[in-house]
Each structure stands twice: as structure tokens, then as C-alpha cells.
């Protein structure tokens, strides 16, 4: 049986949001693409954070974890390796290029950053296209304030220059909720290649299994839930959550995220009363969201996508540092009634107490939002692969 090879790249300098999106897509491609193309499917997920490789993948798929780069001020620096950033970028670039030269993927899907960190993907893209492989840029629905997004495209050489390296752009959102083509975040040369897929909501894969001998963290209902994504910038919301008063008869589970500092977690555990459990991570967050009476969370893409497939009331308290992505997402979804949102600077423990007491008596229907991106992406991939496939005449010429 013929075989289709897919490669997915995420840079992962901060957190695991990019890798988690690509992992969800990998499962969707593994499930749906064989029936659409008539071929077996294998794949490689290229990631830059060691924690990404702990999450399972479909049969025939694997992780390739690069030496890590992380944010340092306005630039990047090695996460651990004792070298300078330029040398590590070149090492990462050569590693990616060698892997793709060996695997010859039919499709390379890049999450968010078309040229990778400091241009590390530029030679990779040239070689991928010279081999006849397709290249797609996958984008979350919100990038940043339009002015900031425009500056980022210009730093890459302009939108037209970026578009010349791509066959398509997939926007992982509902265009009726938020459309970066209309806000100006996605300039015309890229917008002309773009398709909105719907949120990557329904059909997301299960998270990593719990450690051997450790059962999933599931409090007895009814309970409220606080979830902070990666956790590197969730301490303010966490402190409000552990000091707010819980609704009568409810327990509280606070999931800090794997990147919250250990000393901050220890402090939260000391502040928590007997009805609140503080854990660093949980293997079953989507199920916990679905089972909660109410959720307080930050506004990262994956957390929101997991939330939108439920009817659990949610208060989203977005991160406002570095980017305006999370506040813009929260405001857009609040405008269609999918959630409530407050800025962390304007939120107090009594405010959160009042919200929880009110929210646990309600539900939030979200039936009007397109959450089927994980069904649409395989269809788009199949169409792109079919368009790129050589014709019988080309096959004959190549054989001669």
C-alpha cells in the first residue's frame, strides 16, 4: 500500500501550546487521511521542548525533540545546551533538514512561525519544495494586535515574501467569531492562501496516561476547576483562586501547569484549605473541564478549545504580558456569549467568589461555534496532496 508522510514543526520556546496543537492534528490525520487518500499515513512531530515527547502519538508516528531555545529578553538563547543562539539555530536547522531529506514528507505543516526561530526553517523550506513536498502554515485564530502582527511580518521580509514559501495557510478558528484576515493580522498575500478550519475542538486526543500506579486526578463532584495552561505566568490567578470562597458543597481542583515554579506551587498548597487540591498537572484536563460546575482559566488556545466543546461556565482571565492574543480571544468569545472574561488587574478574590457562586447554578451552550477543525484539516490536507501528486505522464517521464 502506498504511504503518505507528514511532518509537523513547532518551535516551543515557551510552553507546549504549539506542540499540543500539532499533536491533535496528528491524531486527526492518522484517523481520517487514509480513507481520504487511499494511502497509509506516517508522521514526524518536530518539537523544541522535552516535555512534548512524553505525550503519546498514533501508531507509525514519532517525536523528534530538538535542543531547546527559549526567550531571553527580545531574543532567544539556548535552554540548556552550552553554546550561543546562532550555533544552536544552525544545529537545529541542519537536524530538521537531515530528517526531512531522509523521510521526504509529502506535507510539512508549520505551527505559527513560518521560518522557525531566527530563520532556522528557510533552508528546510527550500529543500522541501524542491523535492515537490507541500508546505502549510497553521495559525491560531488570534495572532496579536494588528500593528504588532504587521511588524512581525515585515521582520520576516513582508507578507508576500512569506507567502512565496507556502502552498496554503490554515486558520484554526471560526471566522464568524474572529477572523485575522479582517482584523489586519493576516495581510492580503497570506489571506489569499488562507482557509478557516474551525476551532480544533471536537475530537481532540486524550492526554498522556497517568503515571503507573497514580490514578487520574478527579475530585468528587460537584467541584470547580482552575486551570492555568503551562503555568509560567498563572501565579496571580492561582492566588486569587485559592483564597476565594467556594460554593457550598463544592470542592476545588487547581492545576498549576508544569512550568509553574516549585516554590510557587508549595506556597499555593499551604494557602489552600481542606476543600482545595493543588496539583502541577493532570492527564485528563478535558474531562475535568467537562465535569466541572464552573471553570476559571487563562486564555490560551488549547485550554479554550477544550472548554468550547463543553457547556461548563467559564471565566477567562487572559495573560496580557508579551502579547495581546489571549485578551483578544477572550473578548471575541465573550461577545458571542461563549464565556465571561475579566482582566487580572481588575479581579479580586471576592469577585471570583461571587462569580463561582453564580456560575455553578448555570450552563453555557456553545452550539453555534464551529469546533470541527480536526475534521476539516484532513480534508484540506487530502486536497493539497492530490493537487501536488504527479500526473501519470510525469510519473512515466520520471521513470524513464
CSV table of C-alpha atoms in Angstrom, one decimal:
chain,number,residue,atom,x,y,z
A,1,UNK,CA,0.0,0.0,0.0
A,2,UNK,CA,1.2,3.5,-0.9
A,3,UNK,CA,2.3,5.7,2.0
A,4,UNK,CA,1.9,9.4,2.8
A,5,UNK,CA,4.4,11.1,5.1
A,6,UNK,CA,3.6,14.2,7.1
A,7,UNK,CA,6.0,16.3,9.1
A,8,UNK,CA,4.8,18.9,11.7
A,9,UNK,CA,7.0,21.5,13.2
A,10,UNK,CA,6.6,23.6,16.4
A,11,UNK,CA,9.3,25.8,17.9
A,12,UNK,CA,8.1,25.6,21.6
A,13,UNK,CA,10.3,28.3,23.0
A,14,UNK,CA,7.7,28.9,25.8
A,15,UNK,CA,5.2,26.3,26.8
A,16,UNK,CA,3.7,23.4,24.9
A,17,UNK,CA,0.7,25.1,23.1
A,18,UNK,CA,2.2,24.8,19.6
A,19,UNK,CA,3.2,21.1,20.1
A,20,UNK,CA,-0.2,20.3,21.6
A,21,UNK,CA,-2.0,21.7,18.5
A,22,UNK,CA,0.2,19.7,16.2
A,23,UNK,CA,-0.4,16.6,18.3
A,24,UNK,CA,-4.1,17.0,18.0
A,25,UNK,CA,-3.7,17.4,14.2
A,26,UNK,CA,-1.5,14.3,14.0
A,27,UNK,CA,-4.2,12.2,15.6
A,28,UNK,CA,-6.8,13.6,13.2
A,29,UNK,CA,-4.6,13.0,10.1
A,30,UNK,CA,-3.9,9.4,11.3
A,31,UNK,CA,-7.6,8.8,11.7
A,32,UNK,CA,-9.1,10.4,8.6
A,33,UNK,CA,-6.4,10.8,6.0
A,34,UNK,CA,-6.0,7.1,4.9
A,35,UNK,CA,-9.7,6.9,3.9
A,36,UNK,CA,-9.4,10.3,2.0
A,37,UNK,CA,-6.2,9.4,0.1
A,38,UNK,CA,-6.2,5.6,-0.1
A,39,UNK,CA,-2.7,5.5,1.5
A,40,UNK,CA,-1.2,4.6,4.8
A,41,UNK,CA,0.0,7.6,6.8
A,42,UNK,CA,3.1,8.1,8.9
A,43,UNK,CA,4.4,11.2,10.5
A,44,UNK,CA,7.1,13.0,12.5
A,45,UNK,CA,6.4,15.8,15.0
A,46,UNK,CA,9.4,18.1,15.4
A,47,UNK,CA,9.3,20.0,18.7
A,48,UNK,CA,11.5,22.1,20.9
A,49,UNK,CA,10.5,21.2,24.4
A,50,UNK,CA,11.5,17.9,26.1
A,51,UNK,CA,8.1,17.6,27.8
A,52,UNK,CA,6.4,17.3,24.4
A,53,UNK,CA,7.8,13.9,23.8
A,54,UNK,CA,6.0,12.4,26.8
A,55,UNK,CA,2.7,12.6,25.1
A,56,UNK,CA,1.7,9.5,23.1
A,57,UNK,CA,1.2,9.6,19.3
A,58,UNK,CA,-0.7,7.4,16.9
A,59,UNK,CA,1.0,4.2,15.6
A,60,UNK,CA,3.5,5.0,12.9
A,61,UNK,CA,4.2,8.5,14.3
A,62,UNK,CA,7.1,9.7,16.4
A,63,UNK,CA,8.6,12.8,18.1
A,64,UNK,CA,11.9,14.4,17.2
A,65,UNK,CA,12.8,16.7,20.1
A,66,UNK,CA,15.3,19.5,19.2
A,67,UNK,CA,17.8,21.1,21.6
A,68,UNK,CA,15.7,23.8,23.1
A,69,UNK,CA,15.8,27.6,22.6
A,70,UNK,CA,13.9,29.9,25.0
A,71,UNK,CA,13.0,33.5,25.2
A,72,UNK,CA,15.6,35.9,26.8
A,73,UNK,CA,14.5,39.5,26.6
A,74,UNK,CA,13.9,40.4,23.0
A,75,UNK,CA,15.7,37.3,21.6
A,76,UNK,CA,16.4,33.7,22.1
A,77,UNK,CA,19.0,31.7,24.0
A,78,UNK,CA,19.8,28.0,24.4
A,79,UNK,CA,17.5,26.5,27.1
A,80,UNK,CA,20.3,24.2,28.3
A,81,UNK,CA,23.0,23.5,25.7
A,82,UNK,CA,26.2,25.4,26.4
A,83,UNK,CA,26.5,27.2,23.1
A,84,UNK,CA,25.4,30.5,21.6
A,85,UNK,CA,22.0,31.0,20.0
A,86,UNK,CA,23.3,31.3,16.4
A,87,UNK,CA,25.2,28.0,16.7
A,88,UNK,CA,22.2,26.2,18.2
A,89,UNK,CA,19.9,27.6,15.5
A,90,UNK,CA,22.2,26.2,12.8
A,91,UNK,CA,22.3,22.8,14.6
A,92,UNK,CA,18.5,22.7,14.8
A,93,UNK,CA,18.2,23.7,11.1
A,94,UNK,CA,20.6,21.0,10.0
A,95,UNK,CA,18.9,18.4,12.1
A,96,UNK,CA,15.5,19.2,10.7
A,97,UNK,CA,16.8,19.3,7.2
A,98,UNK,CA,18.5,15.9,7.5
A,99,UNK,CA,15.4,14.3,9.0
A,100,UNK,CA,13.2,15.6,6.2
A,101,UNK,CA,15.7,14.6,3.5
A,102,UNK,CA,15.5,11.1,4.8
A,103,UNK,CA,11.7,10.9,5.2
A,104,UNK,CA,10.8,13.1,2.2
A,105,UNK,CA,7.4,14.2,3.6
A,106,UNK,CA,4.6,14.9,1.2
A,107,UNK,CA,3.4,17.7,3.5
A,108,UNK,CA,5.2,19.9,6.1
A,109,UNK,CA,2.9,21.7,8.5
A,110,UNK,CA,4.4,24.6,10.4
A,111,UNK,CA,2.7,25.9,13.5
A,112,UNK,CA,2.6,29.8,13.8
A,113,UNK,CA,6.2,30.7,12.8
A,114,UNK,CA,6.7,30.2,9.1
A,115,UNK,CA,10.5,30.4,9.2
A,116,UNK,CA,11.0,29.0,12.7
A,117,UNK,CA,13.3,30.6,15.2
A,118,UNK,CA,15.7,33.1,13.7
A,119,UNK,CA,15.1,31.7,10.2
A,120,UNK,CA,16.1,28.1,11.0
A,121,UNK,CA,13.5,26.8,8.6
A,122,UNK,CA,14.5,28.8,5.5
A,123,UNK,CA,16.9,26.1,4.0
A,124,UNK,CA,14.4,23.4,5.1
A,125,UNK,CA,11.6,25.1,3.2
A,126,UNK,CA,13.7,25.5,0.1
A,127,UNK,CA,14.6,21.8,0.1
A,128,UNK,CA,11.1,20.6,0.9
A,129,UNK,CA,9.7,22.5,-2.1
A,130,UNK,CA,12.5,21.4,-4.4
A,131,UNK,CA,11.5,17.8,-3.6
A,132,UNK,CA,7.9,18.5,-4.5
A,133,UNK,CA,6.5,18.5,-1.0
A,134,UNK,CA,3.8,20.9,0.1
A,135,UNK,CA,4.2,23.5,2.9
A,136,UNK,CA,1.4,24.8,5.0
A,137,UNK,CA,1.4,27.4,7.8
A,138,UNK,CA,-1.1,26.7,10.6
A,139,UNK,CA,-2.2,29.7,12.6
A,140,UNK,CA,-4.3,30.1,15.8
A,141,UNK,CA,-7.2,32.4,15.1
A,142,UNK,CA,-5.7,35.3,17.0
A,143,UNK,CA,-2.1,36.4,16.4
A,144,UNK,CA,-1.7,39.8,18.3
A,145,UNK,CA,-2.7,43.4,17.9
A,146,UNK,CA,-2.8,44.2,14.2
A,147,UNK,CA,0.1,46.7,14.5
A,148,UNK,CA,2.3,44.1,16.2
A,149,UNK,CA,1.4,41.4,13.7
A,150,UNK,CA,2.2,43.7,10.8
A,151,UNK,CA,5.6,44.4,12.3
A,152,UNK,CA,6.3,40.7,12.7
A,153,UNK,CA,5.5,40.0,9.0
A,154,UNK,CA,7.8,42.9,8.0
A,155,UNK,CA,10.6,41.5,10.1
A,156,UNK,CA,10.3,38.3,8.1
A,157,UNK,CA,10.6,40.2,4.8
A,158,UNK,CA,7.0,41.1,4.2
A,159,UNK,CA,3.8,39.0,3.7
A,160,UNK,CA,4.4,38.5,0.0
A,161,UNK,CA,7.9,37.0,0.7
A,162,UNK,CA,6.4,34.7,3.4
A,163,UNK,CA,3.6,33.6,1.0
A,164,UNK,CA,6.0,32.6,-1.7
A,165,UNK,CA,7.3,29.8,0.6
A,166,UNK,CA,3.8,28.4,1.3
A,167,UNK,CA,1.1,26.4,-0.5
A,168,UNK,CA,-1.6,27.2,2.0
A,169,UNK,CA,-2.4,28.9,5.3
A,170,UNK,CA,-4.9,27.2,7.7
A,171,UNK,CA,-6.5,29.3,10.4
A,172,UNK,CA,-7.6,27.2,13.4
A,173,UNK,CA,-10.7,29.2,14.3
A,174,UNK,CA,-14.3,30.1,13.5
A,175,UNK,CA,-14.2,33.1,11.1
A,176,UNK,CA,-17.6,34.3,12.4
A,177,UNK,CA,-16.0,34.7,15.9
A,178,UNK,CA,-12.6,36.1,15.0
A,179,UNK,CA,-11.1,36.4,11.5
A,180,UNK,CA,-7.5,37.6,11.3
A,181,UNK,CA,-8.0,38.3,7.6
A,182,UNK,CA,-10.4,41.1,8.6
A,183,UNK,CA,-8.6,42.5,11.6
A,184,UNK,CA,-5.4,43.0,9.5
A,185,UNK,CA,-3.3,40.5,11.4
A,186,UNK,CA,-3.1,38.4,8.2
A,187,UNK,CA,-2.1,40.6,5.2
A,188,UNK,CA,-3.6,40.1,1.8
A,189,UNK,CA,-0.8,37.9,0.2
A,190,UNK,CA,-1.3,35.4,3.1
A,191,UNK,CA,-5.0,35.9,3.4
A,192,UNK,CA,-5.5,34.9,-0.2
A,193,UNK,CA,-4.0,31.5,0.7
A,194,UNK,CA,-5.9,31.1,3.9
A,195,UNK,CA,-8.8,28.9,4.9
A,196,UNK,CA,-10.5,29.0,8.3
A,197,UNK,CA,-10.9,25.4,9.6
A,198,UNK,CA,-13.0,25.9,12.7
A,199,UNK,CA,-11.5,25.6,16.2
A,200,UNK,CA,-9.5,22.4,16.9
A,201,UNK,CA,-12.2,21.4,19.4
A,202,UNK,CA,-14.1,18.2,18.8
A,203,UNK,CA,-12.1,15.0,18.6
A,204,UNK,CA,-9.0,16.2,20.5
A,205,UNK,CA,-6.9,13.2,21.6
A,206,UNK,CA,-6.6,12.1,25.2
A,207,UNK,CA,-3.6,13.4,27.1
A,208,UNK,CA,-0.7,11.3,28.3
A,209,UNK,CA,-1.8,8.5,30.6
A,210,UNK,CA,-1.3,9.0,34.3
A,211,UNK,CA,1.9,7.6,35.8
A,212,UNK,CA,1.9,4.0,36.7
A,213,UNK,CA,0.1,3.4,40.0
A,214,UNK,CA,-1.2,7.0,40.1
A,215,UNK,CA,-4.9,7.4,39.3
A,216,UNK,CA,-6.3,10.3,37.4
A,217,UNK,CA,-6.9,13.5,39.5
A,218,UNK,CA,-10.7,13.6,39.6
A,219,UNK,CA,-12.4,15.2,42.6
A,220,UNK,CA,-15.8,14.0,43.7
A,221,UNK,CA,-18.5,16.2,42.1
A,222,UNK,CA,-19.6,18.9,42.4
A,223,UNK,CA,-16.3,20.8,42.0
A,224,UNK,CA,-15.0,23.9,40.5
A,225,UNK,CA,-11.8,24.0,38.5
A,226,UNK,CA,-8.9,26.4,38.0
A,227,UNK,CA,-6.6,25.6,35.1
A,228,UNK,CA,-3.6,27.7,34.1
A,229,UNK,CA,-2.2,26.3,30.9
A,230,UNK,CA,1.6,25.9,31.1
A,231,UNK,CA,1.6,27.8,34.3
A,232,UNK,CA,4.6,30.1,33.8
A,233,UNK,CA,2.5,33.2,34.2
A,234,UNK,CA,-0.5,32.0,36.1
A,235,UNK,CA,0.5,32.7,39.7
A,236,UNK,CA,-1.7,35.8,40.1
A,237,UNK,CA,-4.9,33.9,39.1
A,238,UNK,CA,-3.8,30.9,41.2
A,239,UNK,CA,-3.5,33.0,44.4
A,240,UNK,CA,-7.0,34.5,43.8
A,241,UNK,CA,-8.4,31.1,43.2
A,242,UNK,CA,-7.1,29.5,46.4
A,243,UNK,CA,-8.2,32.5,48.6
A,244,UNK,CA,-11.7,32.8,47.0
A,245,UNK,CA,-14.6,31.2,49.0
A,246,UNK,CA,-16.0,28.1,47.4
A,247,UNK,CA,-19.7,27.5,46.8
A,248,UNK,CA,-21.3,25.4,49.4
A,249,UNK,CA,-20.8,21.6,48.9
A,250,UNK,CA,-18.2,22.1,46.2
A,251,UNK,CA,-14.6,21.0,46.1
A,252,UNK,CA,-11.9,22.9,44.1
A,253,UNK,CA,-9.1,21.5,41.9
A,254,UNK,CA,-6.3,23.9,40.9
A,255,UNK,CA,-4.0,22.7,38.1
A,256,UNK,CA,-1.0,25.0,38.1
A,257,UNK,CA,0.7,23.7,34.8
A,258,UNK,CA,4.0,22.0,34.5
A,259,UNK,CA,6.0,25.3,34.2
A,260,UNK,CA,5.0,27.0,37.4
A,261,UNK,CA,7.9,27.2,39.8
A,262,UNK,CA,8.0,24.6,42.5
A,263,UNK,CA,8.2,27.2,45.3
A,264,UNK,CA,5.0,28.9,44.0
A,265,UNK,CA,3.2,25.6,43.9
A,266,UNK,CA,4.3,24.9,47.5
A,267,UNK,CA,3.0,28.3,48.6
A,268,UNK,CA,-0.3,27.7,46.9
A,269,UNK,CA,-0.6,24.3,48.7
A,270,UNK,CA,0.0,26.0,52.0
A,271,UNK,CA,-2.7,28.6,51.3
A,272,UNK,CA,-5.3,26.1,50.1
A,273,UNK,CA,-8.0,24.9,52.6
A,274,UNK,CA,-9.1,21.3,53.0
A,275,UNK,CA,-11.6,21.5,50.1
A,276,UNK,CA,-8.9,22.7,47.6
A,277,UNK,CA,-6.4,20.3,45.9
A,278,UNK,CA,-3.4,21.9,44.1
A,279,UNK,CA,-1.6,19.7,41.5
A,280,UNK,CA,1.1,20.5,39.0
A,281,UNK,CA,-0.6,18.6,36.1
A,282,UNK,CA,-3.4,16.2,35.3
A,283,UNK,CA,-3.7,13.7,32.5
A,284,UNK,CA,-7.4,14.2,31.9
A,285,UNK,CA,-7.9,18.0,31.7
A,286,UNK,CA,-10.6,18.0,29.0
A,287,UNK,CA,-12.7,15.5,31.1
A,288,UNK,CA,-12.1,17.6,34.2
A,289,UNK,CA,-13.4,20.7,32.4
A,290,UNK,CA,-16.4,18.8,31.1
A,291,UNK,CA,-17.2,17.5,34.6
A,292,UNK,CA,-16.7,20.8,36.5
A,293,UNK,CA,-19.5,23.0,37.7
A,294,UNK,CA,-17.5,26.1,36.7
A,295,UNK,CA,-14.0,26.8,35.4
A,296,UNK,CA,-11.7,29.8,35.9
A,297,UNK,CA,-8.8,29.7,33.4
A,298,UNK,CA,-6.4,31.6,31.3
A,299,UNK,CA,-7.0,32.3,27.6
A,300,UNK,CA,-4.5,30.0,25.8
A,301,UNK,CA,-5.7,28.4,22.6
A,302,UNK,CA,-5.7,24.8,23.7
A,303,UNK,CA,-7.4,25.4,27.0
A,304,UNK,CA,-10.2,27.5,25.3
A,305,UNK,CA,-10.6,24.8,22.6
A,306,UNK,CA,-11.1,22.1,25.3
A,307,UNK,CA,-13.5,24.4,27.0
A,308,UNK,CA,-15.6,25.2,24.0
A,309,UNK,CA,-16.7,21.6,23.4
A,310,UNK,CA,-18.4,21.6,26.8
A,311,UNK,CA,-21.3,23.6,28.4
A,312,UNK,CA,-19.3,24.4,31.5
A,313,UNK,CA,-19.5,28.1,32.5
A,314,UNK,CA,-16.1,29.7,32.3
A,315,UNK,CA,-14.4,32.9,33.5
A,316,UNK,CA,-11.3,33.5,31.3
A,317,UNK,CA,-8.6,35.7,32.9
A,318,UNK,CA,-6.2,36.2,30.0
A,319,UNK,CA,-2.5,36.7,30.1
A,320,UNK,CA,-1.8,40.3,29.0
A,321,UNK,CA,2.0,40.3,29.0
A,322,UNK,CA,4.1,40.0,25.8
A,323,UNK,CA,1.1,39.5,23.5
A,324,UNK,CA,-2.5,40.6,23.3
A,325,UNK,CA,-3.5,37.3,21.8
A,326,UNK,CA,-5.3,36.0,24.9
A,327,UNK,CA,-7.3,39.2,25.7
A,328,UNK,CA,-8.4,39.5,22.1
A,329,UNK,CA,-9.6,35.8,22.0
A,330,UNK,CA,-11.4,36.2,25.3
A,331,UNK,CA,-13.2,39.3,24.2
A,332,UNK,CA,-14.3,37.8,20.9
A,333,UNK,CA,-15.7,34.7,22.5
A,334,UNK,CA,-17.3,36.8,25.3
A,335,UNK,CA,-19.0,38.8,22.5
A,336,UNK,CA,-20.8,35.7,21.2
A,337,UNK,CA,-21.8,34.5,24.7
A,338,UNK,CA,-19.3,31.6,24.9
A,339,UNK,CA,-17.7,32.7,28.2
A,340,UNK,CA,-17.1,35.6,30.5
A,341,UNK,CA,-13.8,37.5,30.9
A,342,UNK,CA,-12.0,39.7,33.4
A,343,UNK,CA,-8.6,41.3,33.4
A,344,UNK,CA,-6.4,40.0,36.2
A,345,UNK,CA,-5.6,43.6,37.4
A,346,UNK,CA,-9.3,44.2,37.9
A,347,UNK,CA,-10.2,40.9,39.6
A,348,UNK,CA,-10.2,40.2,43.3
A,349,UNK,CA,-10.8,37.1,45.4
A,350,UNK,CA,-14.3,38.4,46.4
A,351,UNK,CA,-15.1,38.9,42.7
A,352,UNK,CA,-14.1,35.3,41.9
A,353,UNK,CA,-16.1,34.1,44.9
A,354,UNK,CA,-19.2,35.9,43.6
A,355,UNK,CA,-18.7,34.5,40.1
A,356,UNK,CA,-18.3,31.0,41.3
A,357,UNK,CA,-21.4,31.1,43.4
A,358,UNK,CA,-23.4,32.4,40.5
A,359,UNK,CA,-21.8,30.2,37.7
A,360,UNK,CA,-22.3,26.8,39.4
A,361,UNK,CA,-26.1,27.2,39.0
A,362,UNK,CA,-25.9,27.7,35.2
A,363,UNK,CA,-24.6,26.2,32.0
A,364,UNK,CA,-23.3,27.8,28.8
A,365,UNK,CA,-24.4,26.4,25.5
A,366,UNK,CA,-21.9,26.9,22.7
A,367,UNK,CA,-23.6,25.1,19.9
A,368,UNK,CA,-23.2,28.0,17.4
A,369,UNK,CA,-19.4,27.9,17.3
A,370,UNK,CA,-17.6,25.9,14.6
A,371,UNK,CA,-15.5,23.4,16.6
A,372,UNK,CA,-14.8,20.8,13.8
A,373,UNK,CA,-11.3,21.9,12.7
A,374,UNK,CA,-9.9,18.4,13.3
A,375,UNK,CA,-12.3,17.0,10.7
A,376,UNK,CA,-11.7,19.8,8.2
A,377,UNK,CA,-7.8,19.7,8.4
A,378,UNK,CA,-7.6,16.2,7.0
A,379,UNK,CA,-9.9,17.2,4.1
A,380,UNK,CA,-7.7,20.2,3.3
A,381,UNK,CA,-4.6,18.0,3.6
A,382,UNK,CA,-6.0,15.4,1.2
A,383,UNK,CA,-7.0,18.1,-1.4
A,384,UNK,CA,-3.5,19.6,-1.2
A,385,UNK,CA,-1.8,16.2,-1.5
A,386,UNK,CA,-4.0,15.4,-4.5
A,387,UNK,CA,-3.2,18.6,-6.2
A,388,UNK,CA,0.6,18.1,-5.7
A,389,UNK,CA,0.6,14.5,-6.8
A,390,UNK,CA,2.4,13.9,-10.1
A,391,UNK,CA,0.2,13.1,-13.1
A,392,UNK,CA,0.6,9.7,-14.9
A,393,UNK,CA,2.6,11.4,-17.6
A,394,UNK,CA,5.0,12.9,-15.0
A,395,UNK,CA,5.4,9.5,-13.4
A,396,UNK,CA,6.3,8.0,-16.7
A,397,UNK,CA,8.9,10.7,-17.5
A,398,UNK,CA,10.5,10.3,-14.1
A,399,UNK,CA,10.6,6.6,-14.5
A,400,UNK,CA,12.4,6.9,-17.9
